Amino acid sequence: MVKKFIIKGLVQGIGYRPFVAKIADELNIAGWVRNTGGIVTVMACGSEEDLKSFHRKLSFDVPTGGFVTDIRIENVDNSDEFRLSEKGTGFVILESDEDVQENLPLIPADIATCDTCKSELLDPANRRYMHPFISCTICGPRYSIIEKLPYDRDTITMADFEMCDDCRAEYTGKKDRRRHAQTIACKDCGPSLKFVRLKYKITDNVTECGNVDNIVDIYNENDIVSEISRSSQLIKSGGILAIKDIGGYHLACDPFNEKAVAALRILKHREAKAFAVMFEDVDKVREFCNVDNFEADLLESPARPIVLVRRREDVSFPQNVCLTSPDIGAMLPCNPVQIMLVHECGSLIMTSGNASRDVLEIDNDRMTAWLQERVNSGELPEDVPVGILSHNRRILRPMDDSVMKVVRGRKQFIRRGRGHVPNPIPVDISGEIFAAGGDLKSSFCYVKDGLAYVSQYLGDLEAVSCQQFYKNEMTGMEQIFGFKPEAVVCDLHPGYFSRKMAAQLAEDRALPISYVQHHKAHVAAVIAEHHLQGQVLGFAFDGTGYGEDGTVWGSEVFIWDGKGNMERVAHMKPVKLIGGNEGAKNCDTILTGMLHAAVQDDKDTNPNAKLIAAAIDNNINTVVSTSMGRWFDAMSAHLDICHYNSYEGQAPIELENIVYTNSDKGIIAREFIYSVADFILTQAKKYQIKQVVLSGGTFLNRILLERTIDILEAEGFQVYISEQLPPGDGSICLGQAYLAHFNILHHKLRTPS
Ligand SMILES: [Zn+2]
Ligand SMILES: [Zn+2]
């Protein structure tokens, strides 16, 4: 009996074909398996009984990172198709067939080095001992190096490297675990590392032409073990190392070396934000942090995100690394270079290497130039050595580390990137839609066949480099997945870059466009992710979003009727505040505005209070705002905790951190946060809608979220938050797509003029 299986799902780049071949061999099934533009086709000949268990096993125990969404079976006579297998004996893996295109193209996210590869890496007897690019069918870079589907050697940047005979033998070997491992390489044929140490005094090495060439110590490219030991030596001697990783550069140093950490802060211009730390394994994390099983699973998951875990009170950790944070952003090594470095050096600070731009750096020359410029600036202490460990495999798209935490048994993204993008999120959305997202903490999504492909974190679109990144990612995703959206949706904000991109796309392709209010999109994103049916009471609390009345919204309560209508039923009292960038960052100015609105000017200690009040009274550069974020800012200034947001959300974060100190200020801060939770409970009791959605960046506040969940659940409400996307603006693209889908159903779309 011959049957054809057409398998859809995430089945490329995870070793699915070798997996199928192994099952076939076990069951004595003859035939072949082939990749076809994102789906896998299997022709199988065997007894009815064996074909049945074959079918069952095809979707069971799928290799790491993959999943099967659908298997279609066709009965086949002894046709020409089947005879393909006669070329070989038994069961064969055929080359990819590029001509046939089918739906549901999927490509896995980058996958952390698997345990087997890790033990080979550290085994002196293995031929890939200390090989920095070891990988196999179930691990290694994927999305960051793919040009287009199908996922194959030719379509990834490993195409730059010709396989040696040994690797080719494994690649084609019948039972080899690297059979058809597209990233296969070894020290004879793969990419290589290069360590360069930067020198401080630029006068040391002036060339005849007058050009300054002050980079020294360029070693033999193939001397791999040596590159790692030189790098380790630099770190151990208190240096800072820029490392080209899977998705771009990291900057690393020893967290226990105070001088190195201080120098890293100067180098990065990062004074106020905690650094993430890479530990060798979960046990090492537990030496400093309390890690529950859920958190341990996240740390060890193939995506290897940074996970915020609570510091132990009985063990100290260098203050300059965590600053006021009660947590450590902990992560485990996710690639061979990191495994080797942490193995040699112990724990390492790992922070994004953004160079001078707002986007993670992937280019060796730009990174070198920026580092050299920083070294030349004279700001760094000269006894802190600086080096670069780069490699010659091209990265096609920057991929920042994902950052997560666990709150009341739910996972929460702070940033969604490496290891999770481009894994799609199943949603009840019909049609093919492009949703442009927002401009802050930006990300967009394409929806196709009920799957939402959300882009990675793209940064704030005020920065030109982030705008370019946004455009590149759009082009890249369309090229890889072949998206052809039938409708476009974006934010209401007339000044948003993302809205311009959406309008451009709609105009170029004559597509209908719709506009969705920012906070409605927040709530809708959670509804879509959890497939909620019926009425929902939705809270969207954040710093800023363009309201339907043109004012700034940010403390919105909505009722969703389950049929496409979302009604704004409550919000904080609108307050007139100073507008613009400064108005959102300067907490003292915000506090003055709040006090002035409450006719409490006599309690204001801000020396500029009179000036600010006059500006507000005369409507000079003012906005009317219901922003919840501004209340947290004002409270932070009022308690003399943080007066200026040097990074987004700093004042609310510091306000949260002080609660853990149990000081007098901490008690007041906690009561303030609890009062926000009480407001939510009051609203929930008023409307008596069982399903409650909490959305918006304000819910990154752990104390607020835990308190709100606790008191709502105690009253019998079901609480939903974003678990697959960040609660902040990184999720609004999904909400836009969901609401646009209802607009399409109700024909509310506008065709661009
Ligand atoms: Zn592996
Ligand atoms: Zn090789």
PDB file of C-alpha atoms in Angstrom, residues 238-417:
ATOM      1  CA  GLY A 238      39.435  42.870  33.382  1.00  0.00           C
ATOM      2  CA  GLY A 239      38.768  43.728  29.758  1.00  0.00           C
ATOM      3  CA  ILE A 240      35.692  44.328  27.639  1.00  0.00           C
ATOM      4  CA  LEU A 241      35.035  42.031  24.705  1.00  0.00           C
ATOM      5  CA  ALA A 242      32.707  42.695  21.786  1.00  0.00           C
ATOM      6  CA  ILE A 243      31.453  39.314  20.567  1.00  0.00           C
ATOM      7  CA  LYS A 244      29.754  38.688  17.258  1.00  0.00           C
ATOM      8  CA  ASP A 245      27.054  36.202  18.140  1.00  0.00           C
ATOM      9  CA  ILE A 246      24.169  34.539  16.308  1.00  0.00           C
ATOM     10  CA  GLY A 247      22.065  37.664  15.878  1.00  0.00           C
ATOM     11  CA  GLY A 248      24.624  40.430  16.262  1.00  0.00           C
ATOM     12  CA  TYR A 249      27.147  41.843  18.694  1.00  0.00           C
ATOM     13  CA  HIS A 250      27.229  41.547  22.469  1.00  0.00           C
ATOM     14  CA  LEU A 251      29.524  43.428  24.816  1.00  0.00           C
ATOM     15  CA  ALA A 252      30.849  41.232  27.605  1.00  0.00           C
ATOM     16  CA  CYS A 253      32.924  41.574  30.749  1.00  0.00           C
ATOM     17  CA  ASP A 254      33.413  39.975  34.156  1.00  0.00           C
ATOM     18  CA  PRO A 255      30.505  41.066  36.400  1.00  0.00           C
ATOM     19  CA  PHE A 256      32.710  40.715  39.480  1.00  0.00           C
ATOM     20  CA  ASN A 257      35.341  43.110  38.161  1.00  0.00           C
ATOM     21  CA  GLU A 258      34.141  46.498  39.349  1.00  0.00           C
ATOM     22  CA  LYS A 259      36.473  48.457  37.117  1.00  0.00           C
ATOM     23  CA  ALA A 260      35.461  46.543  33.991  1.00  0.00           C
ATOM     24  CA  VAL A 261      31.754  47.022  34.759  1.00  0.00           C
ATOM     25  CA  ALA A 262      32.278  50.746  35.325  1.00  0.00           C
ATOM     26  CA  ALA A 263      34.199  50.978  32.044  1.00  0.00           C
ATOM     27  CA  LEU A 264      31.434  49.100  30.225  1.00  0.00           C
ATOM     28  CA  ARG A 265      28.908  51.649  31.523  1.00  0.00           C
ATOM     29  CA  ILE A 266      31.070  54.459  30.150  1.00  0.00           C
ATOM     30  CA  LEU A 267      31.626  52.636  26.867  1.00  0.00           C
ATOM     31  CA  LYS A 268      27.892  52.086  26.346  1.00  0.00           C
ATOM     32  CA  HIS A 269      26.731  55.401  27.825  1.00  0.00           C
ATOM     33  CA  ARG A 270      24.532  53.327  30.078  1.00  0.00           C
ATOM     34  CA  GLU A 271      24.520  54.655  33.610  1.00  0.00           C
ATOM     35  CA  ALA A 272      21.068  53.816  34.903  1.00  0.00           C
ATOM     36  CA  LYS A 273      20.030  50.418  33.563  1.00  0.00           C
ATOM     37  CA  ALA A 274      20.877  46.978  34.939  1.00  0.00           C
ATOM     38  CA  PHE A 275      23.008  44.577  32.865  1.00  0.00           C
ATOM     39  CA  ALA A 276      22.054  41.003  31.982  1.00  0.00           C
ATOM     40  CA  VAL A 277      24.382  38.234  33.149  1.00  0.00           C
ATOM     41  CA  MET A 278      25.155  34.939  31.410  1.00  0.00           C
ATOM     42  CA  PHE A 279      25.679  31.966  33.734  1.00  0.00           C
ATOM     43  CA  GLU A 280      27.031  28.542  32.823  1.00  0.00           C
ATOM     44  CA  ASP A 281      23.891  26.680  33.930  1.00  0.00           C
ATOM     45  CA  VAL A 282      20.814  26.956  36.151  1.00  0.00           C
ATOM     46  CA  ASP A 283      22.748  25.799  39.235  1.00  0.00           C
ATOM     47  CA  LYS A 284      25.109  28.733  38.802  1.00  0.00           C
ATOM     48  CA  VAL A 285      22.123  31.099  38.546  1.00  0.00           C
ATOM     49  CA  ARG A 286      20.783  29.605  41.768  1.00  0.00           C
ATOM     50  CA  GLU A 287      23.966  30.583  43.597  1.00  0.00           C
ATOM     51  CA  PHE A 288      22.702  34.157  43.404  1.00  0.00           C
ATOM     52  CA  CYS A 289      18.989  33.946  42.629  1.00  0.00           C
ATOM     53  CA  ASN A 290      15.830  32.119  43.604  1.00  0.00           C
ATOM     54  CA  VAL A 291      14.789  30.250  40.474  1.00  0.00           C
ATOM     55  CA  ASP A 292      11.530  28.304  40.400  1.00  0.00           C
ATOM     56  CA  ASN A 293      10.905  25.426  37.997  1.00  0.00           C
ATOM     57  CA  PHE A 294       8.974  27.545  35.517  1.00  0.00           C
ATOM     58  CA  GLU A 295      11.840  30.036  35.381  1.00  0.00           C
ATOM     59  CA  ALA A 296      14.388  27.219  35.068  1.00  0.00           C
ATOM     60  CA  ASP A 297      12.447  25.785  32.108  1.00  0.00           C
ATOM     61  CA  LEU A 298      12.434  29.189  30.434  1.00  0.00           C
ATOM     62  CA  LEU A 299      16.166  29.642  31.014  1.00  0.00           C
ATOM     63  CA  GLU A 300      16.865  26.222  29.481  1.00  0.00           C
ATOM     64  CA  SER A 301      14.342  26.488  26.640  1.00  0.00           C
ATOM     65  CA  PRO A 302      15.783  26.304  23.093  1.00  0.00           C
ATOM     66  CA  ALA A 303      15.185  30.058  22.743  1.00  0.00           C
ATOM     67  CA  ARG A 304      17.484  30.794  25.733  1.00  0.00           C
ATOM     68  CA  PRO A 305      15.941  34.151  26.653  1.00  0.00           C
ATOM     69  CA  ILE A 306      17.133  36.518  29.349  1.00  0.00           C
ATOM     70  CA  VAL A 307      14.882  35.758  32.341  1.00  0.00           C
ATOM     71  CA  LEU A 308      14.440  38.215  35.201  1.00  0.00           C
ATOM     72  CA  VAL A 309      14.892  36.201  38.388  1.00  0.00           C
ATOM     73  CA  ARG A 310      14.784  37.443  41.958  1.00  0.00           C
ATOM     74  CA  ARG A 311      18.141  37.919  43.705  1.00  0.00           C
ATOM     75  CA  ARG A 312      18.724  35.958  46.878  1.00  0.00           C
ATOM     76  CA  GLU A 313      18.732  38.134  49.959  1.00  0.00           C
ATOM     77  CA  ASP A 314      21.407  36.059  51.699  1.00  0.00           C
ATOM     78  CA  VAL A 315      23.979  36.390  48.901  1.00  0.00           C
ATOM     79  CA  SER A 316      25.271  39.635  47.483  1.00  0.00           C
ATOM     80  CA  PHE A 317      25.823  40.362  43.824  1.00  0.00           C
ATOM     81  CA  PRO A 318      27.872  43.312  42.519  1.00  0.00           C
ATOM     82  CA  GLN A 319      25.749  46.426  42.965  1.00  0.00           C
ATOM     83  CA  ASN A 320      27.034  48.108  39.819  1.00  0.00           C
ATOM     84  CA  VAL A 321      25.584  45.288  37.686  1.00  0.00           C
ATOM     85  CA  CYS A 322      21.999  45.244  39.001  1.00  0.00           C
ATOM     86  CA  LEU A 323      21.770  48.788  40.412  1.00  0.00           C
ATOM     87  CA  THR A 324      18.446  49.164  42.234  1.00  0.00           C
ATOM     88  CA  SER A 325      16.878  46.103  40.624  1.00  0.00           C
ATOM     89  CA  PRO A 326      15.829  43.278  42.952  1.00  0.00           C
ATOM     90  CA  ASP A 327      16.266  40.936  39.948  1.00  0.00           C
ATOM     91  CA  ILE A 328      19.096  39.691  37.801  1.00  0.00           C
ATOM     92  CA  GLY A 329      18.488  39.375  34.082  1.00  0.00           C
ATOM     93  CA  ALA A 330      19.960  35.886  33.814  1.00  0.00           C
ATOM     94  CA  MET A 331      20.624  33.876  30.686  1.00  0.00           C
ATOM     95  CA  LEU A 332      22.379  30.661  29.689  1.00  0.00           C
ATOM     96  CA  PRO A 333      24.779  30.289  26.746  1.00  0.00           C
ATOM     97  CA  CYS A 334      22.957  29.730  23.472  1.00  0.00           C
ATOM     98  CA  ASN A 335      25.778  29.129  21.008  1.00  0.00           C
ATOM     99  CA  PRO A 336      29.178  27.407  20.954  1.00  0.00           C
ATOM    100  CA  VAL A 337      31.218  30.605  21.389  1.00  0.00           C
ATOM    101  CA  GLN A 338      29.229  31.582  24.479  1.00  0.00           C
ATOM    102  CA  ILE A 339      29.508  28.037  25.857  1.00  0.00           C
ATOM    103  CA  MET A 340      33.293  28.119  25.492  1.00  0.00           C
ATOM    104  CA  LEU A 341      33.717  31.637  26.896  1.00  0.00           C
ATOM    105  CA  VAL A 342      31.542  31.029  29.943  1.00  0.00           C
ATOM    106  CA  HIS A 343      33.265  27.663  30.421  1.00  0.00           C
ATOM    107  CA  GLU A 344      36.625  29.472  30.497  1.00  0.00           C
ATOM    108  CA  CYS A 345      35.710  32.704  32.284  1.00  0.00           C
ATOM    109  CA  GLY A 346      32.693  31.921  34.467  1.00  0.00           C
ATOM    110  CA  SER A 347      29.698  34.276  34.509  1.00  0.00           C
ATOM    111  CA  LEU A 348      29.728  37.164  32.056  1.00  0.00           C
ATOM    112  CA  ILE A 349      27.816  40.380  31.625  1.00  0.00           C
ATOM    113  CA  MET A 350      26.180  40.159  28.198  1.00  0.00           C
ATOM    114  CA  THR A 351      24.698  43.358  26.896  1.00  0.00           C
ATOM    115  CA  SER A 352      23.575  44.281  23.396  1.00  0.00           C
ATOM    116  CA  GLY A 353      26.311  45.733  21.209  1.00  0.00           C
ATOM    117  CA  ASN A 354      24.463  48.545  19.531  1.00  0.00           C
ATOM    118  CA  ALA A 355      27.527  50.555  18.484  1.00  0.00           C
ATOM    119  CA  SER A 356      26.494  54.105  17.703  1.00  0.00           C
ATOM    120  CA  ARG A 357      23.129  53.121  16.302  1.00  0.00           C
ATOM    121  CA  ASP A 358      19.865  52.195  17.950  1.00  0.00           C
ATOM    122  CA  VAL A 359      19.851  48.818  16.228  1.00  0.00           C
ATOM    123  CA  LEU A 360      21.957  45.843  17.273  1.00  0.00           C
ATOM    124  CA  GLU A 361      25.198  45.883  15.268  1.00  0.00           C
ATOM    125  CA  ILE A 362      25.859  42.993  12.872  1.00  0.00           C
ATOM    126  CA  ASP A 363      28.624  44.520  10.780  1.00  0.00           C
ATOM    127  CA  ASN A 364      32.253  43.827  11.707  1.00  0.00           C
ATOM    128  CA  ASP A 365      33.657  47.038  10.255  1.00  0.00           C
ATOM    129  CA  ARG A 366      31.084  49.314  11.859  1.00  0.00           C
ATOM    130  CA  MET A 367      31.589  47.635  15.229  1.00  0.00           C
ATOM    131  CA  THR A 368      35.359  47.944  14.973  1.00  0.00           C
ATOM    132  CA  ALA A 369      35.146  51.594  13.964  1.00  0.00           C
ATOM    133  CA  TRP A 370      32.771  52.451  16.800  1.00  0.00           C
ATOM    134  CA  LEU A 371      34.813  50.613  19.416  1.00  0.00           C
ATOM    135  CA  GLN A 372      38.003  52.265  18.223  1.00  0.00           C
ATOM    136  CA  GLU A 373      36.336  55.653  18.412  1.00  0.00           C
ATOM    137  CA  ARG A 374      35.202  54.951  21.980  1.00  0.00           C
ATOM    138  CA  VAL A 375      38.692  53.773  22.903  1.00  0.00           C
ATOM    139  CA  ASN A 376      40.198  56.891  21.340  1.00  0.00           C
ATOM    140  CA  SER A 377      37.787  59.156  23.191  1.00  0.00           C
ATOM    141  CA  GLY A 378      39.946  58.921  26.289  1.00  0.00           C
ATOM    142  CA  GLU A 379      36.878  58.332  28.469  1.00  0.00           C
ATOM    143  CA  LEU A 380      37.780  54.743  29.314  1.00  0.00           C
ATOM    144  CA  PRO A 381      40.490  53.881  31.830  1.00  0.00           C
ATOM    145  CA  GLU A 382      43.510  52.806  29.792  1.00  0.00           C
ATOM    146  CA  ASP A 383      44.154  49.695  31.844  1.00  0.00           C
ATOM    147  CA  VAL A 384      40.835  48.210  30.725  1.00  0.00           C
ATOM    148  CA  PRO A 385      41.706  46.305  27.546  1.00  0.00           C
ATOM    149  CA  VAL A 386      39.119  46.210  24.763  1.00  0.00           C
ATOM    150  CA  GLY A 387      38.886  43.485  22.127  1.00  0.00           C
ATOM    151  CA  ILE A 388      36.646  42.129  19.401  1.00  0.00           C
ATOM    152  CA  LEU A 389      35.844  38.507  18.712  1.00  0.00           C
ATOM    153  CA  SER A 390      34.207  38.401  15.299  1.00  0.00           C
ATOM    154  CA  HIS A 391      33.520  35.775  12.658  1.00  0.00           C
ATOM    155  CA  ASN A 392      33.042  35.675   8.923  1.00  0.00           C
ATOM    156  CA  ARG A 393      29.540  34.239   8.664  1.00  0.00           C
ATOM    157  CA  ARG A 394      27.115  36.878   7.458  1.00  0.00           C
ATOM    158  CA  ILE A 395      24.135  37.717   9.659  1.00  0.00           C
ATOM    159  CA  LEU A 396      21.183  38.756   7.529  1.00  0.00           C
ATOM    160  CA  ARG A 397      19.102  40.362  10.243  1.00  0.00           C
ATOM    161  CA  PRO A 398      19.955  41.639  13.711  1.00  0.00           C
ATOM    162  CA  MET A 399      18.258  39.571  16.388  1.00  0.00           C
ATOM    163  CA  ASP A 400      18.369  40.902  19.927  1.00  0.00           C
ATOM    164  CA  ASP A 401      17.993  38.574  22.920  1.00  0.00           C
ATOM    165  CA  SER A 402      14.462  37.958  24.123  1.00  0.00           C
ATOM    166  CA  VAL A 403      13.784  39.164  27.670  1.00  0.00           C
ATOM    167  CA  MET A 404      11.112  37.500  29.807  1.00  0.00           C
ATOM    168  CA  LYS A 405       9.828  37.107  33.309  1.00  0.00           C
ATOM    169  CA  VAL A 406       7.316  34.937  35.113  1.00  0.00           C
ATOM    170  CA  VAL A 407       4.418  36.561  36.963  1.00  0.00           C
ATOM    171  CA  ARG A 408       1.895  34.444  38.863  1.00  0.00           C
ATOM    172  CA  GLY A 409       2.597  31.413  36.686  1.00  0.00           C
ATOM    173  CA  ARG A 410       2.256  33.387  33.469  1.00  0.00           C
ATOM    174  CA  LYS A 411       5.181  34.219  31.252  1.00  0.00           C
ATOM    175  CA  GLN A 412       5.618  37.789  30.167  1.00  0.00           C
ATOM    176  CA  PHE A 413       7.820  39.170  27.409  1.00  0.00           C
ATOM    177  CA  ILE A 414       9.714  42.382  28.020  1.00  0.00           C
ATOM    178  CA  ARG A 415      11.337  42.091  24.613  1.00  0.00           C
ATOM    179  CA  ARG A 416      10.611  39.466  21.957  1.00  0.00           C
ATOM    180  CA  GLY A 417      13.494  38.580  19.683  1.00  0.00           C
TER     181      GLY A 417
END
